[in-house]
XYZ file of C-alpha atoms in Angstrom:
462
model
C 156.230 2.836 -154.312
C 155.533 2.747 -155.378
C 157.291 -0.412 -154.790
C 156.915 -2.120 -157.554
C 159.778 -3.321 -158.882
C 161.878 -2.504 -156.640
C 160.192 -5.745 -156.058
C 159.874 -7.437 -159.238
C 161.719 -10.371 -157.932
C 159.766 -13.456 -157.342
C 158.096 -13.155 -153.560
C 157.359 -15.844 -151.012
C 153.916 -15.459 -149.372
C 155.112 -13.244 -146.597
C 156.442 -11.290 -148.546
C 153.418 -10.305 -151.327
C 152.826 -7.194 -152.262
C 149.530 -5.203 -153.580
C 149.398 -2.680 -156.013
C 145.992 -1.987 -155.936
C 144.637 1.792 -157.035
C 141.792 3.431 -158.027
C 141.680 6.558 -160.132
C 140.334 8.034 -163.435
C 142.430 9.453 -165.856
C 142.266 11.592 -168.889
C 142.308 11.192 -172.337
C 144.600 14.276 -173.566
C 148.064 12.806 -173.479
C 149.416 10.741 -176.633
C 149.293 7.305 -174.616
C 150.597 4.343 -176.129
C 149.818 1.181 -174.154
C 151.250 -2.833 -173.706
C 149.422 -3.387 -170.482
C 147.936 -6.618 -171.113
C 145.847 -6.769 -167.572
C 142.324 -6.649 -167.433
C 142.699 -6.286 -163.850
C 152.558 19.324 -148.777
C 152.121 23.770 -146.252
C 154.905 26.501 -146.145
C 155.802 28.686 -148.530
C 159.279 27.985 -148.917
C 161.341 27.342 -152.581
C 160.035 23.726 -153.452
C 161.109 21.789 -156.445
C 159.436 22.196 -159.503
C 160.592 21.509 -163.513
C 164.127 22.837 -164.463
C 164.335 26.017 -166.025
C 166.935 25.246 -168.426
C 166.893 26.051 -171.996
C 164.282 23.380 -173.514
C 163.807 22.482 -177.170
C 161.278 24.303 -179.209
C 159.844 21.181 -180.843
C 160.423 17.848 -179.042
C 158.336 15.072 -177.872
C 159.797 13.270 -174.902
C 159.154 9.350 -174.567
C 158.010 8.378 -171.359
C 157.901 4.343 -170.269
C 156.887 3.273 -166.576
C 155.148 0.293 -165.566
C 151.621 -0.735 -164.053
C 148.153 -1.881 -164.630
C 145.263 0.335 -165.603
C 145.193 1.962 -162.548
C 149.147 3.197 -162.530
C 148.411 4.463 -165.986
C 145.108 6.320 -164.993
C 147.396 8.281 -162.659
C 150.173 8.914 -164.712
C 148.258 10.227 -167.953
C 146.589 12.552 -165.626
C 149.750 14.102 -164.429
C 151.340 13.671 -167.792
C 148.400 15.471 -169.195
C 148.590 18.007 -166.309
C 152.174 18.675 -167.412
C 150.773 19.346 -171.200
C 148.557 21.745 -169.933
C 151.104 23.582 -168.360
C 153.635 23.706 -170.614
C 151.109 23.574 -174.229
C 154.388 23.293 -176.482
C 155.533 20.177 -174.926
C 154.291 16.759 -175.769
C 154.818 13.411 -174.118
C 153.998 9.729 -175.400
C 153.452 7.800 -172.514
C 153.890 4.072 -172.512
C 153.160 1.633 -170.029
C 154.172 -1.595 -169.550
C 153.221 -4.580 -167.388
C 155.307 -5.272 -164.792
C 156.226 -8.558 -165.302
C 157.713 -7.821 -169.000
C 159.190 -4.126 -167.599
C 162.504 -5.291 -167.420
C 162.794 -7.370 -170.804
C 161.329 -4.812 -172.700
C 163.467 -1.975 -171.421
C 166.528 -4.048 -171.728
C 165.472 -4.764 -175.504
C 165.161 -0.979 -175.922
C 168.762 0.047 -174.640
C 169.985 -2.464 -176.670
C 168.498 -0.905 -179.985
C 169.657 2.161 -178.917
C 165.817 3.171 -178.652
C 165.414 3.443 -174.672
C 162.522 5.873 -173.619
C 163.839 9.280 -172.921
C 162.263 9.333 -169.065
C 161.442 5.643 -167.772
C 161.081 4.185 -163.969
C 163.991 2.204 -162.719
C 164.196 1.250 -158.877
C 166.915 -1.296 -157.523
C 168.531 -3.085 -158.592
C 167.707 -2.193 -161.999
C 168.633 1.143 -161.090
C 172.345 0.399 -160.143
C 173.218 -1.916 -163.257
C 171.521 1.158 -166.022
C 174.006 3.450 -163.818
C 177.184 1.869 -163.763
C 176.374 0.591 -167.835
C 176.431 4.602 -168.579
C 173.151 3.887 -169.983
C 171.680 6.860 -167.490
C 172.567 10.636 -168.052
C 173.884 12.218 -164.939
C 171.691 15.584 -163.711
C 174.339 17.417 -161.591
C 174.430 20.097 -164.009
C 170.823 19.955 -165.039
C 170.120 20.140 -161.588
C 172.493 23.251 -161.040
C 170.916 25.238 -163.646
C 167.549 24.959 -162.428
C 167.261 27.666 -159.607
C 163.959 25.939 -158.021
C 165.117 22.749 -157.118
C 165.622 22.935 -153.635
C 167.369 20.266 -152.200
C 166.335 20.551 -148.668
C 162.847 20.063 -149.425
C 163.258 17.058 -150.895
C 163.227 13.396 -148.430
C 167.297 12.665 -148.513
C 166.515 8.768 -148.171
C 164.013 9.701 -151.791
C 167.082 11.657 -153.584
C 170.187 9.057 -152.035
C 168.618 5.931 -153.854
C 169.541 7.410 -157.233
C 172.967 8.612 -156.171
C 175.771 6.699 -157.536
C 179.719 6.849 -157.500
C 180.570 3.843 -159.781
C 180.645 1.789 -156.707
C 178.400 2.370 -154.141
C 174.721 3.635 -154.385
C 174.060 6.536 -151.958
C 177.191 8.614 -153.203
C 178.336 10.597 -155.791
C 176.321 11.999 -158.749
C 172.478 12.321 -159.028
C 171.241 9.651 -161.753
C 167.485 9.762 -161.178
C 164.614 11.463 -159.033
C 162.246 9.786 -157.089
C 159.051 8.860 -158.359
C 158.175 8.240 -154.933
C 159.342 6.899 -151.402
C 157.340 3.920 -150.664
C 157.004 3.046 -146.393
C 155.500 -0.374 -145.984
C 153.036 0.475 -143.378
C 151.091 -2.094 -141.312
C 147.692 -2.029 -141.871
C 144.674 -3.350 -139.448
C 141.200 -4.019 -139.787
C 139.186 -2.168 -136.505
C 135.988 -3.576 -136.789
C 137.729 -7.070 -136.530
C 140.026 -5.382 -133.626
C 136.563 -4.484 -132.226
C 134.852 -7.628 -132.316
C 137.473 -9.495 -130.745
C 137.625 -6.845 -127.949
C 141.421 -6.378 -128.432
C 143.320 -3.320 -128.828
C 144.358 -1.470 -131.731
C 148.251 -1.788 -132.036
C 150.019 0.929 -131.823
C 151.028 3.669 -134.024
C 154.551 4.468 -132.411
C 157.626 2.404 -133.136
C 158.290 -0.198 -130.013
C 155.287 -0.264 -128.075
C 153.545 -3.253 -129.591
C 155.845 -6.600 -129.809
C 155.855 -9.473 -131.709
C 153.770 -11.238 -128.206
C 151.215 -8.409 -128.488
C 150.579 -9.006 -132.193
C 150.141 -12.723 -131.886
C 147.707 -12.650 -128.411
C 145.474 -10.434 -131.021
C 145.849 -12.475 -133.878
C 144.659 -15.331 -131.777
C 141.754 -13.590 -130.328
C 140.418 -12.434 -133.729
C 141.361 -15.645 -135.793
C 138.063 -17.680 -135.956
C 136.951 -20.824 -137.587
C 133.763 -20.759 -139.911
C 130.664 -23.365 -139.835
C 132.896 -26.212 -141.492
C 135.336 -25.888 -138.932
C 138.092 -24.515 -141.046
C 139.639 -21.010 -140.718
C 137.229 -18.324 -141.955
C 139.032 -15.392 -140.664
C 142.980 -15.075 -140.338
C 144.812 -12.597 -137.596
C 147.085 -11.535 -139.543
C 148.540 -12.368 -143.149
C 151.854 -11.461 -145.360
C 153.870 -10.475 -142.549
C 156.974 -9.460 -143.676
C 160.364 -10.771 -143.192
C 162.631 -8.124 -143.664
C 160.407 -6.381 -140.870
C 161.214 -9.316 -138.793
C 164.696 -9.912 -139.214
C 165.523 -6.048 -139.122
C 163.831 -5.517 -135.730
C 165.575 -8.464 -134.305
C 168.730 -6.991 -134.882
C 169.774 -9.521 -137.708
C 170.151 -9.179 -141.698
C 170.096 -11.000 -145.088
C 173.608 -9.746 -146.561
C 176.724 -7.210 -145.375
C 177.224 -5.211 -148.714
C 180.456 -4.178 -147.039
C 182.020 -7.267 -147.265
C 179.692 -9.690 -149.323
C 178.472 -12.026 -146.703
C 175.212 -14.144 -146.607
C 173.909 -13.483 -142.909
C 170.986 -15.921 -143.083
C 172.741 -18.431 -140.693
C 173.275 -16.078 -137.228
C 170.664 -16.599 -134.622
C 169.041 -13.069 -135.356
C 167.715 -14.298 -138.635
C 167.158 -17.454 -137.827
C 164.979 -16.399 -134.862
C 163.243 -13.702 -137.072
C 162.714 -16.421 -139.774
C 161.299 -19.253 -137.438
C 159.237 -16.304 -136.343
C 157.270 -15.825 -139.128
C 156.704 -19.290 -140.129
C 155.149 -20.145 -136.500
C 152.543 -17.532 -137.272
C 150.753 -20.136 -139.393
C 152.623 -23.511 -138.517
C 152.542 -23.367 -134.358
C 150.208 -20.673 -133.960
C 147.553 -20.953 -137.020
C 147.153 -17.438 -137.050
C 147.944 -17.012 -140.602
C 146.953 -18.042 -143.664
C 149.496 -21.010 -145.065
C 150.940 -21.543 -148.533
C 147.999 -23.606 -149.684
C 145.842 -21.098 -148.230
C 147.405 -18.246 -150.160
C 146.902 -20.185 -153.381
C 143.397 -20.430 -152.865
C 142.795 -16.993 -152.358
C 145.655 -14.505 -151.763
C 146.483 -12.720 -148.430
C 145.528 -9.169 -149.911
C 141.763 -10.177 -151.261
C 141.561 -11.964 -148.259
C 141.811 -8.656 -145.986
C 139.791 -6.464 -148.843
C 137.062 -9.027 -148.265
C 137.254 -8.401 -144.312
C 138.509 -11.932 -143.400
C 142.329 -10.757 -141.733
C 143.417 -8.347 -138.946
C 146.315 -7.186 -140.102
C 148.536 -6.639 -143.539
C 150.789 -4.393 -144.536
C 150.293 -1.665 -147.443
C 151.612 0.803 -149.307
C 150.661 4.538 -149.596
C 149.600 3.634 -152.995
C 146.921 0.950 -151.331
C 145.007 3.751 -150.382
C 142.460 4.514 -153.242
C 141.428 0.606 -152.888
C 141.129 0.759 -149.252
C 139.308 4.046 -149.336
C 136.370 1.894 -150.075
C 136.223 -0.732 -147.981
C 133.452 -1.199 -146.218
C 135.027 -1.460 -142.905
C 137.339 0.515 -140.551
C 141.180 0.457 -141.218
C 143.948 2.371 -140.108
C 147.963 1.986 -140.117
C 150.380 1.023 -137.122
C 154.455 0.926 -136.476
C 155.100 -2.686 -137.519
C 155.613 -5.101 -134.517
C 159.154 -4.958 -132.251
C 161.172 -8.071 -131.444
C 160.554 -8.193 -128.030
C 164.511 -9.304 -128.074
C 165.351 -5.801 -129.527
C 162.572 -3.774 -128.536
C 162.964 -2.435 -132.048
C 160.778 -2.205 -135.301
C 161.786 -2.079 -138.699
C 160.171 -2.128 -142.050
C 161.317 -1.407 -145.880
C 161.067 1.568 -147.456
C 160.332 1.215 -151.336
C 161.317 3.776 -154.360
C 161.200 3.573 -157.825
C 162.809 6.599 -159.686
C 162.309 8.801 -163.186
C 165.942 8.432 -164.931
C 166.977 9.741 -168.508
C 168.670 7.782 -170.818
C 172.311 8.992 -171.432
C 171.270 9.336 -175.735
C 168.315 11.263 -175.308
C 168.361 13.856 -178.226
C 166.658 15.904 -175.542
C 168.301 16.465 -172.069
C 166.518 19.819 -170.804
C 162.862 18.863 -171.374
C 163.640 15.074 -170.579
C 165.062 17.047 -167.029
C 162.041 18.984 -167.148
C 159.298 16.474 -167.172
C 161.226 13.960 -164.493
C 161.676 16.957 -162.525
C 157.842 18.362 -162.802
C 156.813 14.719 -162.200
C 158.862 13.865 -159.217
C 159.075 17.483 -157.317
C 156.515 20.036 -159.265
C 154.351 21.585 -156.269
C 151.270 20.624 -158.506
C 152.149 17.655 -159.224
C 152.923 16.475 -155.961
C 149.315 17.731 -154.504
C 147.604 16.140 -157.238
C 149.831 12.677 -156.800
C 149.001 12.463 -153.137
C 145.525 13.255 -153.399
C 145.031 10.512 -156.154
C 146.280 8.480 -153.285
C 149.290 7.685 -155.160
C 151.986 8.378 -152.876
C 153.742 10.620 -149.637
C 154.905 13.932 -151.321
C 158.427 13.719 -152.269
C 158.272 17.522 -150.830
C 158.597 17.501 -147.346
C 156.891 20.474 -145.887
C 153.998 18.909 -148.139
C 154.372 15.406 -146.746
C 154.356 16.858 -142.790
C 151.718 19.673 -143.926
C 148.658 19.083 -146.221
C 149.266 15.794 -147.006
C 148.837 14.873 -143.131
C 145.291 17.092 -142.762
C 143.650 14.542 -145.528
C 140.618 13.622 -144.102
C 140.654 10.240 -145.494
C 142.175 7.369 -143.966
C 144.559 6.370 -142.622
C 144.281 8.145 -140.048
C 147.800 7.409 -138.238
C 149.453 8.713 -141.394
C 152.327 9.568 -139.355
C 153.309 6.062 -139.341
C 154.307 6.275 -142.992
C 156.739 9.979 -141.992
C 157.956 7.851 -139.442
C 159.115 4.764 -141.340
C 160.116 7.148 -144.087
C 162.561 9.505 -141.446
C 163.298 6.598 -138.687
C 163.008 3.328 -139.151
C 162.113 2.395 -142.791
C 165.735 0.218 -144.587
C 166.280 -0.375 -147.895
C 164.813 -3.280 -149.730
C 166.899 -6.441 -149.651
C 167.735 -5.825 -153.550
C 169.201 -2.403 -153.177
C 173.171 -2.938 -153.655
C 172.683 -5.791 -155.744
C 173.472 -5.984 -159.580
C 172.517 -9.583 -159.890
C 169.614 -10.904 -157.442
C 169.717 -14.380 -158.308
C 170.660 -15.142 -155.070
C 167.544 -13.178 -153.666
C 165.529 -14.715 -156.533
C 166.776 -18.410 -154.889
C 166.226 -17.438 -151.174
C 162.658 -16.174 -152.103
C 161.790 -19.508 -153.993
C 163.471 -22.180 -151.675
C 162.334 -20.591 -148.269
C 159.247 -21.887 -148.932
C 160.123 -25.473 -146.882
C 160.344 -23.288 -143.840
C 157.090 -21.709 -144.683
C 155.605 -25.404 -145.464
C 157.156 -26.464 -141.907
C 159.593 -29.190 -144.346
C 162.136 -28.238 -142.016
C 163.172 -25.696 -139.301
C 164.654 -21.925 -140.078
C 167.658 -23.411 -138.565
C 167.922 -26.441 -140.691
C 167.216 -24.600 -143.737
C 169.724 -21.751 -143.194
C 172.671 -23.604 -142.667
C 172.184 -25.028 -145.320
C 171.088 -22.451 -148.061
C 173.762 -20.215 -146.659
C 176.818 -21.708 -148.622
C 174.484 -22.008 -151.636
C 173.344 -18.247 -151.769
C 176.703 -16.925 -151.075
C 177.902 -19.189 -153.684
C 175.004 -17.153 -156.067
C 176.149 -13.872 -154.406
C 179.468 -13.878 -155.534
C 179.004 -15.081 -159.007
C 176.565 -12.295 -159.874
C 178.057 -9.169 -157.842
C 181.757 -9.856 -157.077
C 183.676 -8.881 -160.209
């Protein structure tokens, strides 16, 4: 998910992501470059390019975002696509994440937006219902591989949109990928503690269970203060998901932050550092962030994306991936599931071979295999994602866990039905007094909740 944007917004600790990957890439494809960082089995019909009349001479712009490592993967499977098809040319761009949106928005406005470029929510939903995004129904009909069964429906329904509501109507992008936020665990910690690994199917390890192993691996170092956390960036959508509550009902509009599911969930995750010092606090984070912190071996458990995986191939310890922790209210788990997506701009001079590379990118056989085994992603082909892809014999071993989130019980992140996330941006920056233990989830809820609905409105009620 590669996830990235999807969560651009600003994050509160337990919410940080990673984006860490490892990979080489080539040197064939025409790359152009603003990254500033120094930092699936059977044989049925699978998606793969259209087959649609292409130009004879066209280069296609391409613009995503990342680091060094996101472009190391993506001019290998841009070159990859060269190779294939040795007429075709792509100029790849990439751009840091931070400055994605700016930049992109700069380029519409010119009238120079790439011809393929990422968009995930809510960027995703404001492009579509601007026009700025060509629709691929008929692309999509003329191309007698794409096989629509094959493909995950929660990957291909994120980039549906009817004007009004995402999910329905027309097909406006593909998925670069389906992103499960797993819940990753150190077992040489687990081991040294003498507790348990948690579990790898959804509702048998609670929210009690997780914290009794925090606590027994949490230790304090020779100066007395914490040298190794239990646990660290636990998420809060997990939380208030599984405990049957919510941040927002897009059917009607309304800020849910102030019923006692959310409040619970939210008071929740703050006690992990503030009552039972299991996790790393907002000082602590700023010192040294939650996801160095478990690279370095110093925190049980922290959740990850499939895209993790190159960086976590080498650690020098034992990890694997569980079902995130149930409320033991519920007796449910939850988790988000991530997606950014290739989209065309609606003036691209070339429509068939910008189809063409968004469609070998997203659902080519080859370029799936080589994707997953980068450790980029799960297959957006799903007899590859519940074939191949789960006999890798690198970790994690529980891969299930990410099918699982990605078929059961992985929801759409927070920002997906919103065309204006100031209110999200607000909740994400001023939850931080419940985090800092300046006053209770309770307190804090009733009263941001007037205050976000207030934002709500202003941005997405027209």
């Amino acid at each position: 998910m590669n996830v990235l944007k999807s969560k651009m917004a600003k994050l509160s600790v337990p919410l940080m992501l990673s984006f860490a990957m490892v990979v080489t890439g080539c040197s064939k494809s025409t790359t152009e470059s603003t990254d500033k960082s120094t930092t699936q089995p059977s044989a049925q019909a699978t998606p793969a390019a259209a087959t649609a009349k292409p130009a004879e001479n066209s280069e296609i712009s391409f613009m995503g975002w990342g680091g060094d490592t996101e472009k190391a993967v993506f001019q290998k499977l841009t070159d990859s696509y060269m190779q294939k098809y040795p007429t075709k040319k792509v100029k790849y761009t990439i751009v840091p994440p931070a400055e994605y949106a700016q930049k992109l928005e700069t380029l519409v406005a010119s009238g120079k937006a790439p011809d393929v470029f990422y968009a995930g929510e809510p960027l995703f939903q404001k492009l579509a219902g601007s026009g700025t995004l060509l629709k691929m129904d008929d692309l999509i009909k003329s191309s007698k591989s794409f096989e629509e069964s094959n493909v995950w429906k929660k990957g291909l329904d994120r980039y549906r949109f009817d004007g009004k509501v995402l999910g329905k109507g027309s097909l406006y992008g593909l998925p670069k990928d389906v992103g499960p936020w797993a819940f990753a665990y150190n077992k040489d910690l687990f081991d040294k503690a003498g507790v348990k690994y948690p579990s790898a199917k959804a509702g048998e390890w609670t929210w009690n269970d997780m914290i009794e192993a925090a606590k027994k691996i949490t230790t304090q170092g020779a100066n007395g203060k914490t040298d190794v956390f239990g646990v660290a960036g636990y998420s809060l959508e997990s939380a208030v998901w599984a405990n049957g509550g919510d941040y927002i009902d897009y059917n009607t509009g309304t800020i849910k932050i102030d019923e006692p599911a959310f409040i619970e969930a939210l008071q929740f995750v703050a006690d992990l550092k503030l009552k039972y010092k299991v996790s790393p606090s907002p000082t602590d984070e700023k010192a040294q962030g939650g996801y160095a912190r478990f690279v370095a071996g110093k925190i049980g458990m922290f959740p990850m994306g499939p895209w993790d995986q190159p960086g976590f191939w080498k650690l020098p310890f034992g990890w694997d991936i569980a079902a995130w922790p149930a409320s033991p209210k519920t007796g449910k788990t939850a988790t988000w599931l991530g997606s950014a997506g290739f989209v065309i701009s609606s003036k691209t001079k070339f429509p068939e071979d910008a189809f063409n590379l968004a469609a070998y990118l997203s659902l080519d056989r080859d370029s799936q295999k080589e994707n997953y085994q980068l450790g980029q992603a799960v297959p957006n082909l799903v007899d590859m994602a519940k074939g191949e892809f789960m006999k890798m014999d690198k970790a994690p071993a529980n891969r299930q866990v990410f099918l699982d989130i990605i078929e059961d019980y992985g929801h759409s992140p927070i920002a997906a039905g919103s065309v204006d996330t100031k209110w999200l941006d607000t909740f994400n920056q001023e939850v931080s007094r419940v985090w800092e233990g300046k006053q209770t989830a309770e307190e804090w809820a009733k009263e941001m909740k007037p205050k976000l609905q207030e934002l709500y409105d202003k941005g997405n009620k027209k």
